Short mmCIF file of C-alpha atoms in Angstrom, two decimals:
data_model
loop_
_atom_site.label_atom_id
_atom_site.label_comp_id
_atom_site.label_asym_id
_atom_site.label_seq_id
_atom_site.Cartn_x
_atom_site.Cartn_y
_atom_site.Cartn_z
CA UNK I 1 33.94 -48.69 -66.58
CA UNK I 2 36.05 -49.33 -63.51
CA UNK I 3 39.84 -50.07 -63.77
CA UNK I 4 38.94 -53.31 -61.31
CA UNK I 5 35.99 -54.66 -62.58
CA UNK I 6 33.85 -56.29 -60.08
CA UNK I 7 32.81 -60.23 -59.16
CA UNK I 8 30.23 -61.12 -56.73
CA UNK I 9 28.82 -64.26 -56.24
CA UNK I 10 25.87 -65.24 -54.42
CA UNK I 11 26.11 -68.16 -51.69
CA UNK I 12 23.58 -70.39 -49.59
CA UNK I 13 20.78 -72.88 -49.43
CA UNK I 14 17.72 -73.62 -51.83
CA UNK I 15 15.21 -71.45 -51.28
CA UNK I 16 17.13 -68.51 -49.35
CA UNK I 17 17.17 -65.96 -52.44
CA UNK I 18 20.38 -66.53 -54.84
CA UNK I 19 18.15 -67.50 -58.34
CA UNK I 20 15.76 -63.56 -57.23
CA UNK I 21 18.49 -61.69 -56.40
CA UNK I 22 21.56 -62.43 -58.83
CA UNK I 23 19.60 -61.44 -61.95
CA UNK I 24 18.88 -58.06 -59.86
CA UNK I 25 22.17 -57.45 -58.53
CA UNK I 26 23.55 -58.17 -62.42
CA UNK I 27 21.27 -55.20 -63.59
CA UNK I 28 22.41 -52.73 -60.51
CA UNK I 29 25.77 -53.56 -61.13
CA UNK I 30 25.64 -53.17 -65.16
CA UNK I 31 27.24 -56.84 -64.91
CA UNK I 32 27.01 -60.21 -66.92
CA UNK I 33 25.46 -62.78 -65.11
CA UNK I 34 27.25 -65.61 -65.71
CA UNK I 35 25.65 -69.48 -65.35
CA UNK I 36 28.40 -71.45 -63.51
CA UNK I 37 26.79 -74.57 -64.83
CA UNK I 38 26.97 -73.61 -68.46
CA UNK I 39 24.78 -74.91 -71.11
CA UNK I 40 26.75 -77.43 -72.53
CA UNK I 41 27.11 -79.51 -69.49
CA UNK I 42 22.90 -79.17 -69.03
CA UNK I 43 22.18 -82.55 -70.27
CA UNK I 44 24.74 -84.63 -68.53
CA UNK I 45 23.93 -82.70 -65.04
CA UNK I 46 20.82 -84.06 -65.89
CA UNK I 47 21.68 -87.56 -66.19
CA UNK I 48 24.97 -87.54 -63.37
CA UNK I 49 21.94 -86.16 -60.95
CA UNK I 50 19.80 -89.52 -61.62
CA UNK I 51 22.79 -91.61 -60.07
CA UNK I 52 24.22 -91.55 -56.67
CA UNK I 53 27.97 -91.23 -56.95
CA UNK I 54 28.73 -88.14 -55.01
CA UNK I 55 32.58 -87.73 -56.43
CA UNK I 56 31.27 -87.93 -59.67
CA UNK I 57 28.74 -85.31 -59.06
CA UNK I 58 31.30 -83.30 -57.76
CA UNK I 59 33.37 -83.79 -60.66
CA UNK I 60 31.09 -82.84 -63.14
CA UNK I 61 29.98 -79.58 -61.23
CA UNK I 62 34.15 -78.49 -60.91
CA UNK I 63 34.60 -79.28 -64.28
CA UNK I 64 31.46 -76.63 -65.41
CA UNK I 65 32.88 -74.17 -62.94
CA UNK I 66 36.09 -74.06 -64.21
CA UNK I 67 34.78 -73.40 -67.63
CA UNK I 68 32.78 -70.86 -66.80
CA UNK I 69 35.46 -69.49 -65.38
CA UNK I 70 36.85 -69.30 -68.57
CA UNK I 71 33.93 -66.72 -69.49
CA UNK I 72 34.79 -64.92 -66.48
CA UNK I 73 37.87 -63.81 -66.54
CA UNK I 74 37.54 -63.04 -70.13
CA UNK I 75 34.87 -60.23 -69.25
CA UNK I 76 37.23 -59.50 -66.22
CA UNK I 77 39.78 -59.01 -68.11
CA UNK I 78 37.84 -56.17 -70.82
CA UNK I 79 36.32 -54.53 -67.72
CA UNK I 80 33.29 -55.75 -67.38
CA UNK I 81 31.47 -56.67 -64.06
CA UNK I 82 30.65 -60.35 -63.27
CA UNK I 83 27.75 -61.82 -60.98
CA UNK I 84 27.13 -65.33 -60.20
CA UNK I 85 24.67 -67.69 -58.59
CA UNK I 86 27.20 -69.46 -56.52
CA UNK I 87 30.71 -70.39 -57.04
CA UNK I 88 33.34 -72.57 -55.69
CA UNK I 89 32.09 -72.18 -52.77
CA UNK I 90 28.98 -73.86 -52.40
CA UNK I 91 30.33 -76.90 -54.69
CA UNK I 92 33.09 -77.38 -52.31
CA UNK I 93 30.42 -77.21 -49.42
CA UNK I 94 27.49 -78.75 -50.10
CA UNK I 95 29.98 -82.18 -51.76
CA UNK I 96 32.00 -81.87 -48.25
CA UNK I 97 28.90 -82.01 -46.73
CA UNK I 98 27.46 -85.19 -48.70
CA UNK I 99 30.58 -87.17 -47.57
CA UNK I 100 32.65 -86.43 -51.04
CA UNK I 101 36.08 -88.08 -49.97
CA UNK I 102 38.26 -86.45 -52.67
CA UNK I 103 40.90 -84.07 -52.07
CA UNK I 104 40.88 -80.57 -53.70
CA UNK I 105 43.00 -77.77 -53.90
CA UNK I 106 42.12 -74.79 -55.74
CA UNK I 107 44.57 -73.32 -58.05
CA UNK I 108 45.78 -69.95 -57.04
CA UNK I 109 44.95 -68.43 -60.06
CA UNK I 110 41.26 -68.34 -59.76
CA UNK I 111 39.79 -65.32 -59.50
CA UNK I 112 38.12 -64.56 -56.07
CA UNK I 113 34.38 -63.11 -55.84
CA UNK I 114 33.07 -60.59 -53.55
CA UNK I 115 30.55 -63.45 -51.96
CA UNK I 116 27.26 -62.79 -50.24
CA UNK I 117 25.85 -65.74 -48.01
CA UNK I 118 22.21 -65.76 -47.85
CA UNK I 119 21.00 -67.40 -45.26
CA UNK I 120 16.54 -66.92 -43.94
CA UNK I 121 15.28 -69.18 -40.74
CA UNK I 122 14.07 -72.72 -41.84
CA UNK I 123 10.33 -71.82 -41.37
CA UNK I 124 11.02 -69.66 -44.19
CA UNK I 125 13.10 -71.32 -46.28
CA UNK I 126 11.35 -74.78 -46.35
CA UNK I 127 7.82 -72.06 -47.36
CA UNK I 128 9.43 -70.42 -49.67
CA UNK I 129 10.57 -73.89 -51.14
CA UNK I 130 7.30 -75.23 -50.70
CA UNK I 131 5.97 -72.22 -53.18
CA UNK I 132 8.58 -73.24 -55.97
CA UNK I 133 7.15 -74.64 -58.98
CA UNK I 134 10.73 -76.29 -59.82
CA UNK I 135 11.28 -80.12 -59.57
CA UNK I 136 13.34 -81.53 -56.57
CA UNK I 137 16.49 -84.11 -57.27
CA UNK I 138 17.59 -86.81 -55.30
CA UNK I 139 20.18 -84.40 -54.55
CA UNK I 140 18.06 -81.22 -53.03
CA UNK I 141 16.26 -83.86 -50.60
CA UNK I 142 19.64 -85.08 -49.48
CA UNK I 143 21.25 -82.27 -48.53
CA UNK I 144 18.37 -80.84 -46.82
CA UNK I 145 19.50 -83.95 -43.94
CA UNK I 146 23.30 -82.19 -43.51
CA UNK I 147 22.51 -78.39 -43.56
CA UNK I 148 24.54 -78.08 -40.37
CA UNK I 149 26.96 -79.63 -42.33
CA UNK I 150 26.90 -77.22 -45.39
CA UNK I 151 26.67 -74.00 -42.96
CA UNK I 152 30.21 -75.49 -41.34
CA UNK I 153 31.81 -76.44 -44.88
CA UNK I 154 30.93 -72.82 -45.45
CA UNK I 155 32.37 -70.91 -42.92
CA UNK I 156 35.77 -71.64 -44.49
CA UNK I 157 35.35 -69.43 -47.02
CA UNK I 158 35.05 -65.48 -46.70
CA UNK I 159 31.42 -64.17 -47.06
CA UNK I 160 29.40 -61.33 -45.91
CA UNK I 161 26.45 -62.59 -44.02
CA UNK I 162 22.97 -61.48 -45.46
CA UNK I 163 19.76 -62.49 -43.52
CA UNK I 164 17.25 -62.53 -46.08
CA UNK I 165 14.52 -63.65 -43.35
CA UNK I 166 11.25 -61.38 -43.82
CA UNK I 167 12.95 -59.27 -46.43
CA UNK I 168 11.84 -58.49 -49.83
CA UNK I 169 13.86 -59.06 -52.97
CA UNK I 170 14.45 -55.35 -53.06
CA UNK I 171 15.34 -54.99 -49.41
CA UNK I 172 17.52 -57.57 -50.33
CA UNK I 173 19.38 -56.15 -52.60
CA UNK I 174 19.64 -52.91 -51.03
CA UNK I 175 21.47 -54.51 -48.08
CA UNK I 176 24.30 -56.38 -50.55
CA UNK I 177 24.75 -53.10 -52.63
CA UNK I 178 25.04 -50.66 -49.33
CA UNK I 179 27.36 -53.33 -47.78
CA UNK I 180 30.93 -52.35 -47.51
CA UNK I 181 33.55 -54.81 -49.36
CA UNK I 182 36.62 -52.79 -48.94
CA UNK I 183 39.42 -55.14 -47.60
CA UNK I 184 37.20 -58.19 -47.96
CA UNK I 185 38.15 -58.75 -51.67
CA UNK I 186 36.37 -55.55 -53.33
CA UNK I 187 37.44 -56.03 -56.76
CA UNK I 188 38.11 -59.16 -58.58
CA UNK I 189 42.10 -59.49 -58.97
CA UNK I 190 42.59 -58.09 -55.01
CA UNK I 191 43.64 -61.85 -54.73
CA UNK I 192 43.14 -65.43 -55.78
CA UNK I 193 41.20 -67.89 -54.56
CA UNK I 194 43.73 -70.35 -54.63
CA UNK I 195 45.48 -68.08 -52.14
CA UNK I 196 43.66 -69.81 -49.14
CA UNK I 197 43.61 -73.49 -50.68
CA UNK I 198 40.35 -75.57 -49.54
CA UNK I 199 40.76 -79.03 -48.92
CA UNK I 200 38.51 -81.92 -48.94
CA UNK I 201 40.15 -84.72 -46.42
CA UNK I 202 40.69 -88.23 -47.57
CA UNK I 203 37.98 -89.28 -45.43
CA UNK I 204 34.75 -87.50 -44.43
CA UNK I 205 34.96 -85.26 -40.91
CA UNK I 206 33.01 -85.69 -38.26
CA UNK I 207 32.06 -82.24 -37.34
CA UNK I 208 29.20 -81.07 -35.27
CA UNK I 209 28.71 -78.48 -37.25
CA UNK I 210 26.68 -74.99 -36.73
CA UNK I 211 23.19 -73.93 -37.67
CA UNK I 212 22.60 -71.07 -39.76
CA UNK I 213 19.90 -68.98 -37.99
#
């Protein structure tokens, strides 16, 4: 078992890989795949998802990331490789995006993934959405109207860009395991999240944004 035990995290959009590919890159890895919305707080997603407060939503998801968090850095910490289906960074992005107004800074002792954004052309994305036998929330149709949005809230945050467009889930996962990490947070203590503090203004931007390809 390595001395610095890895954490990767998966980023992006519905329907651009991260539910295929984390189990897979779990098993390559020999790593725990780790829900970031953890059981407990299943049934009051449920219900927080019916209603249309966005800080509250936001909330609710920080609050489940920081406890599995908890579960994290306890396998970290025996040597034990973590993978996750998003992190911090895509509840920070997609909320930004949705007009959340409150202000967050993350504390420096978070541990940082090794993150992967997925991204596929819409004409994919919207089939391979289109193909999912999984029910759609308020939430999913909404912030399929700011995706600029959510690709600009992202680009804060330090990712290797995958294009998952025309790929299969293996060819997939061969690019993310031949990509080179070194000096882009390889291991998981290299340095904290909370090193480069992400901020949600007191009122919404008004940002162009950018348009994932």
């Amino acid at each position: 078992m390595p001395d610095h035990p890895t954490f990767e995290s998966l980023e992006g959009s519905r329907g651009t890989g991260k539910s295929t590919i984390a189990p897979m890159l779990a098993a390559a890895r020999q790593a725990v795949l780790v829900p970031t919305v953890p059981a407990l707080y299943q049934p009051l997603r449920r219900e927080v998802d019916k209603r249309t407060n966005v800080e509250a939503r936001m909330c609710l998801y920080l609050s489940a990331l920081f406890t599995a968090t908890e579960e994290i850095q306890h396998h970290l910490k025996g040597g034990v490789p973590v993978v996750v289906e998003s992190y911090f960074a895509r509840c920070l992005s997609s909320h930004r995006a949705l007009g959340a107004r409150l202000g967050v800074t993350l504390p420096a002792w978070l541990p940082t993934p090794v993150a992967y954004h997925l991204v596929c052309t819409d004409d994919e994305r919207r089939r391979r959405l289109a193909a999912r036998n999984k029910p759609t929330s308020r939430w999913d149709t909404l912030l399929e109207t700011v995706t600029d949005q959510v690709a600009d809230a992202y680009a804060s945050f330090p990712m290797h860009r995958i294009d998952t467009t025309g790929l299969t889930p293996e060819e997939v996962l061969r690019v993310i395991t031949s990509t080179n990490t070194q000096g882009a947070h390889s291991h998981a203590d290299t340095e904290p999240v909370g090193a480069h503090p992400h901020l949600l203004p007191a009122v919404p931007r008004h940002s162009a944004g950018t348009r994932c390809p």
